[in-house]
Coordinates of C-alpha atoms and ligand atoms in Angstrom, one line a residue:
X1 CA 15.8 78.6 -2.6
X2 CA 16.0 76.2 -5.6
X3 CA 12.8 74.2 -4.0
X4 CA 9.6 75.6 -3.3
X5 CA 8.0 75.4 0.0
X6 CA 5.9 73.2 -1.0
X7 CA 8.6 70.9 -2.5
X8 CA 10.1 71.1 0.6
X9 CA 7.1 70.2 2.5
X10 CA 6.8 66.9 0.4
X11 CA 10.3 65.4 0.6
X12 CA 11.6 66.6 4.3
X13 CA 10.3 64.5 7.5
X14 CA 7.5 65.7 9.3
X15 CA 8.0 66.6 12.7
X16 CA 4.5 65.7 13.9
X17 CA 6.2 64.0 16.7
X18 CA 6.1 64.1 21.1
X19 CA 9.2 64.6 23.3
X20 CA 9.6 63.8 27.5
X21 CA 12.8 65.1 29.7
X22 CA 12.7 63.9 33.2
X23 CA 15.5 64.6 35.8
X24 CA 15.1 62.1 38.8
X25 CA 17.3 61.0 41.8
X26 CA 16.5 57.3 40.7
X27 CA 17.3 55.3 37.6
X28 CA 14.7 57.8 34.3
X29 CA 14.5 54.9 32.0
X30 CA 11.2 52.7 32.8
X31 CA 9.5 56.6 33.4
X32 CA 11.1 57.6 30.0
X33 CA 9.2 54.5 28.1
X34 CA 5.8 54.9 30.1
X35 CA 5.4 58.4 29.2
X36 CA 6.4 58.0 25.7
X37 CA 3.6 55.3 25.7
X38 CA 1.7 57.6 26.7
X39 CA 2.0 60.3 23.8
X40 CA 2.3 57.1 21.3
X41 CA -0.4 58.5 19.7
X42 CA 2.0 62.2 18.3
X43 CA 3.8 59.6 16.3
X44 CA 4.1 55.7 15.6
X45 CA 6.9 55.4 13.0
X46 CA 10.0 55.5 15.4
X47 CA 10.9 56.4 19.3
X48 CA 14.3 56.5 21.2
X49 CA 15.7 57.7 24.7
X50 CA 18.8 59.0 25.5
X51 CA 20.2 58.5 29.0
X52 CA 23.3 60.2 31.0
X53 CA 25.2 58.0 33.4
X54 CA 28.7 59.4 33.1
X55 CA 28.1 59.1 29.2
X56 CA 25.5 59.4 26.9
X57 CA 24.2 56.0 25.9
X58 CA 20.9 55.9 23.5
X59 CA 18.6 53.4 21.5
X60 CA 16.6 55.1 18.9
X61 CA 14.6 53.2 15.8
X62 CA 11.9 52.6 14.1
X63 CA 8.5 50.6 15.5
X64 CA 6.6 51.4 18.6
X65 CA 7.9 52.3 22.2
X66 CA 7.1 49.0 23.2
X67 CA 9.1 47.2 20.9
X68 CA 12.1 49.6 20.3
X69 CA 12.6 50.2 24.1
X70 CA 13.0 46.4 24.8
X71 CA 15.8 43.7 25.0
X72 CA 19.3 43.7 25.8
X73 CA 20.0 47.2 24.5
X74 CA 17.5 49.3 26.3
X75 CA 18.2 46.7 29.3
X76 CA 22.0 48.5 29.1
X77 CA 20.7 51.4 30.0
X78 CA 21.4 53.5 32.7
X79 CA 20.8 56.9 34.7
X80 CA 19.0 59.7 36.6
X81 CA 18.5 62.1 33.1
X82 CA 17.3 61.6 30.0
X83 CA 15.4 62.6 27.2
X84 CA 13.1 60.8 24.9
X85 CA 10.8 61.2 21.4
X86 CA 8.3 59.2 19.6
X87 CA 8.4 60.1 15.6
X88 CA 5.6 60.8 12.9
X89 CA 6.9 61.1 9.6
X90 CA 5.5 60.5 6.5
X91 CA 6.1 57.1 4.4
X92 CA 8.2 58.8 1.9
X93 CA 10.6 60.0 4.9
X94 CA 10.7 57.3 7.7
X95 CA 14.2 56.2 7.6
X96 CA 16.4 54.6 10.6
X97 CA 18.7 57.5 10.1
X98 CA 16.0 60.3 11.0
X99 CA 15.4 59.3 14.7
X100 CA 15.8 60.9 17.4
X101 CA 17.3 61.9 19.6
X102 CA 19.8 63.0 17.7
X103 CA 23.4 62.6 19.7
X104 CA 26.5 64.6 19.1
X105 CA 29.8 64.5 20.6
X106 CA 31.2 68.0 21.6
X107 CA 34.7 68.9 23.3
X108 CA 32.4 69.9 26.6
X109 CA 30.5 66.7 26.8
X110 CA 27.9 64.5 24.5
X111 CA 24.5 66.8 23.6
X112 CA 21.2 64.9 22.7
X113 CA 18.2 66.8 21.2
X114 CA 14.3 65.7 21.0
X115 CA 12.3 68.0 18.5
X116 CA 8.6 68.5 17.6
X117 CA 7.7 70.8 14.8
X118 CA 9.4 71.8 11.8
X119 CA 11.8 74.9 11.1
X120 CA 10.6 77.2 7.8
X121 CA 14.0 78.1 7.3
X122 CA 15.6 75.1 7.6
X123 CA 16.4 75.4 3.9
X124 CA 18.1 78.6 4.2
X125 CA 20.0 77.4 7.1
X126 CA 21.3 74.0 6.3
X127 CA 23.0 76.1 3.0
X128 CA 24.3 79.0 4.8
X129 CA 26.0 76.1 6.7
X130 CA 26.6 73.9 3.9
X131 CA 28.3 76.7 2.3
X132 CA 30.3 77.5 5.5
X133 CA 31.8 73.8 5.0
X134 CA 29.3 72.1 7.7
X135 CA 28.3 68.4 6.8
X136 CA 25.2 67.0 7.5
X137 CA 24.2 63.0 8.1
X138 CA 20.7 63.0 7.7
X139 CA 17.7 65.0 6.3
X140 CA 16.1 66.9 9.3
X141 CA 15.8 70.0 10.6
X142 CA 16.5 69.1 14.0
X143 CA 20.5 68.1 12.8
X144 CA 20.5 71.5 12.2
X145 CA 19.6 72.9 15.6
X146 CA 22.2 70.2 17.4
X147 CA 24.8 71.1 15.1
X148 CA 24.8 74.8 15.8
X149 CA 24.0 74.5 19.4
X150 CA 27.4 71.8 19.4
X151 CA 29.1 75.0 17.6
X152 CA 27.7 77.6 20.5
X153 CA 28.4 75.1 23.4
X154 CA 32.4 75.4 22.2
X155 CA 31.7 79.5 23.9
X156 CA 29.1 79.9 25.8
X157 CA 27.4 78.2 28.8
X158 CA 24.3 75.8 28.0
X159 CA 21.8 78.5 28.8
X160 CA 24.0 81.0 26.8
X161 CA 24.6 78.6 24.0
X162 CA 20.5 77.1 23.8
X163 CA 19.6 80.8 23.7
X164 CA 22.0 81.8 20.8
X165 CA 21.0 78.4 18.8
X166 CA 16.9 79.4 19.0
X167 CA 17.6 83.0 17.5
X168 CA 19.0 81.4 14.8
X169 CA 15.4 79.5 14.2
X170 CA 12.5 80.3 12.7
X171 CA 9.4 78.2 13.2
X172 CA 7.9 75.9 15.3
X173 CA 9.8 73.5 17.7
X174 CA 9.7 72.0 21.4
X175 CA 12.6 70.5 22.0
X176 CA 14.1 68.6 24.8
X177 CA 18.0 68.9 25.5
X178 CA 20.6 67.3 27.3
X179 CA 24.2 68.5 27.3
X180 CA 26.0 66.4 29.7
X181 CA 24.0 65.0 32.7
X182 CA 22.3 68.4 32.2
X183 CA 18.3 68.7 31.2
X184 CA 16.8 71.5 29.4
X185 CA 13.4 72.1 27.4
X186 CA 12.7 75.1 24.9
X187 CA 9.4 76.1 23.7
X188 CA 9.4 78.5 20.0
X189 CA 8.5 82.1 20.8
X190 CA 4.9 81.6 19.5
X191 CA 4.4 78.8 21.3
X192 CA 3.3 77.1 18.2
X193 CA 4.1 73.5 19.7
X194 CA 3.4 72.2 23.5
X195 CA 5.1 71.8 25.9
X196 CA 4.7 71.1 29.6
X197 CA 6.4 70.7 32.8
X198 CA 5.6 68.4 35.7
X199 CA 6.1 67.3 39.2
X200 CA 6.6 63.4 39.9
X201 CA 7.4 61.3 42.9
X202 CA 11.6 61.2 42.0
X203 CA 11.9 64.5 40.6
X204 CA 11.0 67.0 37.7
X205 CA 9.7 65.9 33.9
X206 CA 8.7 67.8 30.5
X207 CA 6.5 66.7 27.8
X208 CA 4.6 67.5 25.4
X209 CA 1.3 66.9 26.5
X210 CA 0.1 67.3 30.7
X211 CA -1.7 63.2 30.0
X212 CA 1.9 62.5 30.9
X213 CA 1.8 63.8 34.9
X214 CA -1.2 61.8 35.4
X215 CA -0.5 58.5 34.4
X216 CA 3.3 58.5 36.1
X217 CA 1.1 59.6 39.6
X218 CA 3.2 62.8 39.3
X219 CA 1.3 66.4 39.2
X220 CA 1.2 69.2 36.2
X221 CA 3.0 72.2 37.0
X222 CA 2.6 74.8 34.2
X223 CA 3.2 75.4 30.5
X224 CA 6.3 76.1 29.8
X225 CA 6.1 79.7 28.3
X226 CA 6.5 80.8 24.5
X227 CA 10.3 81.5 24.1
X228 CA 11.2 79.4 27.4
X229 CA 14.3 78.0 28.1
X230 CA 13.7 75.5 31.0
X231 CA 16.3 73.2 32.7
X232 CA 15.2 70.6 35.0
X233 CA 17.0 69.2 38.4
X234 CA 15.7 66.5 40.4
X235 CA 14.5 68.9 43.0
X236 CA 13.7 72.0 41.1
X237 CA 13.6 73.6 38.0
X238 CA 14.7 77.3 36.4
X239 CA 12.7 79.0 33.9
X240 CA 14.9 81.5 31.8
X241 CA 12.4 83.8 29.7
X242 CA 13.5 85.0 26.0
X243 CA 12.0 88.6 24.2
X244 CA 9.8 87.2 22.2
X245 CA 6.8 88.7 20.0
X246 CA 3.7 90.5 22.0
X247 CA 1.7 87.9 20.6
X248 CA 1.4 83.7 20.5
X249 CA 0.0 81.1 17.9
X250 CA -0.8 78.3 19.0
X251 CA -1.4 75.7 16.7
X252 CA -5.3 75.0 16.5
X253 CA -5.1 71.6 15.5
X254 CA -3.4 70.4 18.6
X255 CA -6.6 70.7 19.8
X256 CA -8.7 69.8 17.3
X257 CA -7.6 66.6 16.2
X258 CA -3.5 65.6 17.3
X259 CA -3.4 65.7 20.7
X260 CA -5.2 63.4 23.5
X261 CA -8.5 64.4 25.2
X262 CA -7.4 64.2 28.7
X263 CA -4.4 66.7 27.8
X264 CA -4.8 70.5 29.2
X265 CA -2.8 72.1 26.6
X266 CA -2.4 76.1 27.3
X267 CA -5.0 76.4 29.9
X268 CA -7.4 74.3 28.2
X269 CA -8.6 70.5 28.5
X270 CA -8.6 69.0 24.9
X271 CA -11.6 67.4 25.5
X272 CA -14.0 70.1 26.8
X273 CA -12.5 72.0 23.6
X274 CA -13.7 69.5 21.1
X275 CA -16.9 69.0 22.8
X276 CA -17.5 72.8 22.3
X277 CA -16.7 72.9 19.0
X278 CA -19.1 70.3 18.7
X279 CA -21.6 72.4 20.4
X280 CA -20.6 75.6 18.2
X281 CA -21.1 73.4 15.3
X282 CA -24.8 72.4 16.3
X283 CA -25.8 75.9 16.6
X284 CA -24.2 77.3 13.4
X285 CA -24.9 74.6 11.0
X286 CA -27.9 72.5 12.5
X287 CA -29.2 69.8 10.7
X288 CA -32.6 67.8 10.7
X289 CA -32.0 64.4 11.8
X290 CA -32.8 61.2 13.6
X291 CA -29.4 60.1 15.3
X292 CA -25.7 61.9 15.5
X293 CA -22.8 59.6 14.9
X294 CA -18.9 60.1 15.8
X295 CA -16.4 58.7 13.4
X296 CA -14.3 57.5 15.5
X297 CA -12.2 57.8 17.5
X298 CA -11.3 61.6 16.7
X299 CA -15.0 63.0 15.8
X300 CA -16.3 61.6 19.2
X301 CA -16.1 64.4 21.9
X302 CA -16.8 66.7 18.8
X303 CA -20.4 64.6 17.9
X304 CA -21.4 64.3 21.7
X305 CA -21.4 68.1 22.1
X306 CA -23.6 68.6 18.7
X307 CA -26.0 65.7 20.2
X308 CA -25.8 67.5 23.2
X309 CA -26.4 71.3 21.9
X310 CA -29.0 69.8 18.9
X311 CA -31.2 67.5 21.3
X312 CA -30.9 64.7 18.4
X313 CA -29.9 61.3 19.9
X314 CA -25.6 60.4 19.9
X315 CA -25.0 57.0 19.0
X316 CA -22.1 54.7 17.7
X317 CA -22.8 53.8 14.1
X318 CA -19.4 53.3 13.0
X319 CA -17.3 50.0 14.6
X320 CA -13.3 50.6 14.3
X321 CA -10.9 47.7 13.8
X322 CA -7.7 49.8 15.7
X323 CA -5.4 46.8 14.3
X324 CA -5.2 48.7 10.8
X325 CA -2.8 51.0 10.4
X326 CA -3.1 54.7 9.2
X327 CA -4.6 55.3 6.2
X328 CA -4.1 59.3 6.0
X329 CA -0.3 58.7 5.4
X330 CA -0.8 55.9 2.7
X331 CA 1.2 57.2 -0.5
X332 CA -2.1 56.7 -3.1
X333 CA -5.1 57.3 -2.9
X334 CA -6.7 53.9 -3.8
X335 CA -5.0 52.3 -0.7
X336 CA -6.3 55.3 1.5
X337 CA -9.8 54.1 0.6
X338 CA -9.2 50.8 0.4
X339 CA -7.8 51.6 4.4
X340 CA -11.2 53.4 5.5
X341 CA -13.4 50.5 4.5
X342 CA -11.1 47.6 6.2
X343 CA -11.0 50.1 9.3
X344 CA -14.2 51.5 9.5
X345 CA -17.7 49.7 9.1
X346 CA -21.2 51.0 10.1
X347 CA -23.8 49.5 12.9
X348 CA -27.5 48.4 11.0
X349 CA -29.3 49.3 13.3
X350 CA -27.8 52.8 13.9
X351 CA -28.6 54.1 11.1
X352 CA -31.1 51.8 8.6
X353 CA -33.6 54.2 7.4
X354 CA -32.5 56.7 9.8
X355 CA -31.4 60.6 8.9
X356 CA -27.9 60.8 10.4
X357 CA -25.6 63.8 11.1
X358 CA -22.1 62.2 10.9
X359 CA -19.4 64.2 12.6
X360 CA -15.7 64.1 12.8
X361 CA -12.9 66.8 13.5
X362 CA -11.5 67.9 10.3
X363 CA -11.5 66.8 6.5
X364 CA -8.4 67.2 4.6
X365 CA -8.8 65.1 1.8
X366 CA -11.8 64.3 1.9
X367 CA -11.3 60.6 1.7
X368 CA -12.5 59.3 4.8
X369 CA -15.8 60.7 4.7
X370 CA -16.2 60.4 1.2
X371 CA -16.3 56.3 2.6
X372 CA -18.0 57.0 5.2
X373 CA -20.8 58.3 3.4
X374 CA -21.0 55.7 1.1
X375 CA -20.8 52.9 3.7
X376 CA -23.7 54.4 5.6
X377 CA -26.1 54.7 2.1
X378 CA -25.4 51.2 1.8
X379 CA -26.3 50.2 5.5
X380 CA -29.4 51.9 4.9
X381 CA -29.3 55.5 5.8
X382 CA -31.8 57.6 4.3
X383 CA -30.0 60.8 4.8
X384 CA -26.5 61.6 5.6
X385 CA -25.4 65.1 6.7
X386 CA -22.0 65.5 7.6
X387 CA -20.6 67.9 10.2
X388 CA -17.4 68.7 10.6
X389 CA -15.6 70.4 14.2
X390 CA -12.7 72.3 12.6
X391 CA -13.4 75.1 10.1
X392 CA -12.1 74.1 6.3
X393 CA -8.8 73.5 6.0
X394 CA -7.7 75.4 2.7
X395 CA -3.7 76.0 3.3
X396 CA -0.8 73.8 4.1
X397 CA 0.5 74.0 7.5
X398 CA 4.5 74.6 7.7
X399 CA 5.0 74.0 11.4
X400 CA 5.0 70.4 11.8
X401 CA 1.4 69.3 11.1
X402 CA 1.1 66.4 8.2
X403 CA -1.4 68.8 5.6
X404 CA 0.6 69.1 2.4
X405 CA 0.2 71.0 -1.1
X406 CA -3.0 73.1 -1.7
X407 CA -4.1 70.8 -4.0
X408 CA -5.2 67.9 -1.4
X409 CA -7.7 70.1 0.3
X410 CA -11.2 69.5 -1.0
X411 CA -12.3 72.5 1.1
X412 CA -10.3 74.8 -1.0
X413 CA -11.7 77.3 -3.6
X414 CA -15.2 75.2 -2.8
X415 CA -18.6 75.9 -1.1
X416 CA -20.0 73.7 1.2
X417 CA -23.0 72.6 -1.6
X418 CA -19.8 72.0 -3.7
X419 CA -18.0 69.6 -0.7
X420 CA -21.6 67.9 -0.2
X421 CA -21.7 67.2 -4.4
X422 CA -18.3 65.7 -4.4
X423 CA -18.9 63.4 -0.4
X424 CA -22.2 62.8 -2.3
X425 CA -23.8 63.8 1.2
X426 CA -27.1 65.5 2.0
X427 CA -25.3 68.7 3.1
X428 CA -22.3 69.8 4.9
X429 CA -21.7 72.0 7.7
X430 CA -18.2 73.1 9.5
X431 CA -17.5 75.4 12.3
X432 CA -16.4 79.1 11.7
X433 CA -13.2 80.3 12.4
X434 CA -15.1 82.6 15.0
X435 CA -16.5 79.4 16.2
X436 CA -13.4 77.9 16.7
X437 CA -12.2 80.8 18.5
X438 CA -14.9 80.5 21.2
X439 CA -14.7 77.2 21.7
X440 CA -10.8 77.9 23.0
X441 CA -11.3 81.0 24.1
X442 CA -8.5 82.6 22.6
X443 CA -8.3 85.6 20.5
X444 CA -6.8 85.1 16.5
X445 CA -3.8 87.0 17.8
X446 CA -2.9 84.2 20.3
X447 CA -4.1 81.3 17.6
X448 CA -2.5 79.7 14.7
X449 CA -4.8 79.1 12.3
X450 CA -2.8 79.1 8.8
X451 CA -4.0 76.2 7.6
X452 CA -7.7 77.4 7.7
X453 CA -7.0 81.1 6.8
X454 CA -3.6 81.8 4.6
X455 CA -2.5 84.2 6.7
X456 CA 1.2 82.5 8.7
X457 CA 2.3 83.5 12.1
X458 CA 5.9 83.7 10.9
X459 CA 7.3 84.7 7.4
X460 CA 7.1 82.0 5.4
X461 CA 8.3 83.0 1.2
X462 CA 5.1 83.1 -0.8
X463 CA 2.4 83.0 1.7
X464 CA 1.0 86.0 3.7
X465 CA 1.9 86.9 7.1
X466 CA -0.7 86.9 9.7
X467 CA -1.9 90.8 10.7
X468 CA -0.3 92.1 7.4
X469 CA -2.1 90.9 4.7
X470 CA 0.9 91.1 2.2
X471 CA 2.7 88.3 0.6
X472 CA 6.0 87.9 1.2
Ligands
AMP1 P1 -9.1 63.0 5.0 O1 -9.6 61.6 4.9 O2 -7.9 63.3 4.1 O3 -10.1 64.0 4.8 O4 -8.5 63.2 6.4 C1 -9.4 63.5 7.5 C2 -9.3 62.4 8.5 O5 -8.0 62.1 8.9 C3 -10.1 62.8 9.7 O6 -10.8 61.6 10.2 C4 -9.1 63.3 10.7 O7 -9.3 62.8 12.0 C5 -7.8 62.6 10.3 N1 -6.7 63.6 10.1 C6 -6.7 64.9 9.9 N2 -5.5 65.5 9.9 C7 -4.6 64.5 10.0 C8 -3.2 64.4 10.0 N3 -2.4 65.5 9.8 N4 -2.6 63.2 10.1 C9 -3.4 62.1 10.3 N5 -4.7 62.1 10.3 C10 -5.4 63.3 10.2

């Protein structure tokens, strides 16, 4: 490979993203754009849906659901299938060109594709094809998948052809498909990234998180299982079961900070998750305190089950202003501070003279607490002690998660009296990995947890594979 992983990691669009299917007996679109409002929150750069009415007919660009599925476009828009995606990406990458779904024409009909995660050999891939004479219009992964699935769809069925096409891959993805007026979701053999199936009032949906059933009135049916291939009908749907490895990973983090409380993600509500960690977090790294603050909005479930475990009082001591926009994918790092303190400002009377335990989910960086800490000094705090939900991150995360080189993380190669130094905080405290464990209630062998310990559910070149302990 002439570029490292790393490289890689920096330049290629991040699929941090959310994908819906639905399958009704009634026009999908209005159900297509509430449910992608819905998972707005797994990415904010760019959304699109495609639809089936005899053809495939799409809109797909950058902005919010809201504003790109509006006016006399999306108004053109017709039928009883469809697929749709909201994208993350990081500055460097957003481009027009890279949204999805991606729509191909094949000589057995038109094939869209939704995809969340990212492929670690998409590298690999895209010049094995290259070299084959393939040609590629944009930078993604997820070309790749539709163009070899468009290649397998030329001799085998879709079922046949989607199953062929995920053997090829290597990493994480959910992806929603339609071939046709056909529907079809797929889940990676780890199950590294969600994905869900659900009942509603005009037939059958998938998404990526189960927040979707409730708000369309419709019902949660089940995960759809690691190395799944599921295709949806109005009435019903078949489930069609690949080998796969005797063991899962799913991605901690979806939990931890990406995806929405109210989601049950593999068996377990987000929310009661977070609060547990929070509760783990009290009784591993206690702290001495007059008040427990959330940052919000992400640390708040994670500092009401630390107030709740600690008997220390949970306020708000932090107000949000939710019209600036995100400062963890601003390109430098003056502008990423300069984003915490117009976003987030702390309440006097919280914490004037006060000892407070601030908590949020994870620290990558280290730049949002670093201004928190600072902010609260200044409003008066006589001691700040920050506690964190998710264990250090130390390693960057290949599957689709926005944590980059090694160098970023201030957790890495540090103690937590080193971490405290550099937030210029009273101590710091995070929850162990074993903590994190309990709080899910999964075992390491069904957990990804690269990003906290090295060790990679898949091979990835350079990096140690989870179980054996060897680099690769
Ligand atoms: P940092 O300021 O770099 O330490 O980032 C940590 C803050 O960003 C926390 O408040 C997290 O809730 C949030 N965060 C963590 N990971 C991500 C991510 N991949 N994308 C966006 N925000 C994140």
């Amino acid at each position: 490979m002439a570029v490292t992983m790393e490289d890689a990691m920096d330049d290629a669009p991040k699929h941090f993203c959310g994908v819906v299917a639905m399958a009704f007996n009634s026009d999908v679109k209005s159900d297509l754009k509430k449910a992608l409002r819905v998972i707005q929150h797994r990415g904010q750069e760019a959304a699109g849906i495609a639809v089936f009415d005899g053809a495939t007919k799409y809109v797909r660009k950058m902005g919010l659901v809201h504003e790109v599925l509006a006016g006399p476009e999306y108004d053109a828009l017709h039928g009883n299938v469809g697929i749709g995606h909201v994208r993350y990406s990081t500055t460097g990458s957003s481009c027009a060109q890279n949204c999805q779904p991606i729509v191909v024409t094949t000589n057995v009909g038109d094939v869209a594709l939704g995809h969340n995660g990212d492929l670690v050999n998409a590298t690999k891939l895209r010049n094995k094809l290259q070299n084959d004479g393939w040609a590629f219009l944009t930078t993604t992964d997820s070309e790749i998948i539709i163009r070899i699935l468009a290649n397998e769809l030329t001799q085998s069925d879709p079922v046949k052809a989607i199953r062929s096409t995920l053997k090829c891959l290597d990493g994480a993805y959910a992806l929603v498909i339609m071939i046709g007026g056909r529907v079809y979701g797929a889940r990676d053999p780890l199950g590294l990234r969600p994905l869900c199936l659900g009942k509603l009032d005009k037939g059958y949906c998938l998404a990526s998180e189960s927040a979707v059933f409730d708000i369309l009135q419709g019902e949660f049916v089940r995960d759809i299982a690691p190395g799944e291939i599921v295709e949806i009908t109005p009435t019903g749907f078949t489930g069609h079961k690949m080998s796969g490895p005797a063991h899962t990973a799913h991605c901690m983090f979806e939990w931890v900070y990406f995806a929405r409380p109210d989601t049950i993600m593999d068996g377990r509500e987000v929310y009661d998750v977070r609060k547990k960690l929070g509760q783990v977090l009290a009784l591993e790294q206690p702290a001495d305190a007059d008040v427990v603050i959330p940052v919000p909005d992400s640390g708040r479930a994670n500092a009401l089950g630390f107030a709740q475990e600690s008997g220390i009082m949970y306020e708000e001591g932090l107000m949000k202003n939710r019209y600036v926009e995100r400062t963890f994918i601003l390109p430098e790092q003056a502008k990423r501070e300069e984003g915490v303190s117009l976003k987030l400002n702390p309440i006097r009377s919280t914490v004037l003279g006060k000892r407070v335990v601030v908590v949020d989910d994870s620290i990558v960086r280290g730049t949002t607490l670093r201004k928190i800490v600072y902010m609260l000094r200044r409003a008066g705090a006589a001691e700040v002690h920050v506690r964190i939900g998710c264990p250090p991150v130390i390693a960057p995360c290949y599957y689709g998660i926005d944590m980059k080189t090694r160098d970023h993380f201030i957790a890495a190669g540090r103690t937590f009296e080193e971490i405290a130094e550099l937030l210029n905080a009273d101590s710091v405290g995070y929850t162990s990995v074993k903590g994190l464990q309990s709080a899910l209630g999964l075992s390491e062998q069904d957990l990804c947890m690269a990003c906290l310990t090295a060790e990679y559910p898949t091979c990835v070149p350079g990096e140690k594979m989870r179980f054996q302990k060897t680099l690769l």
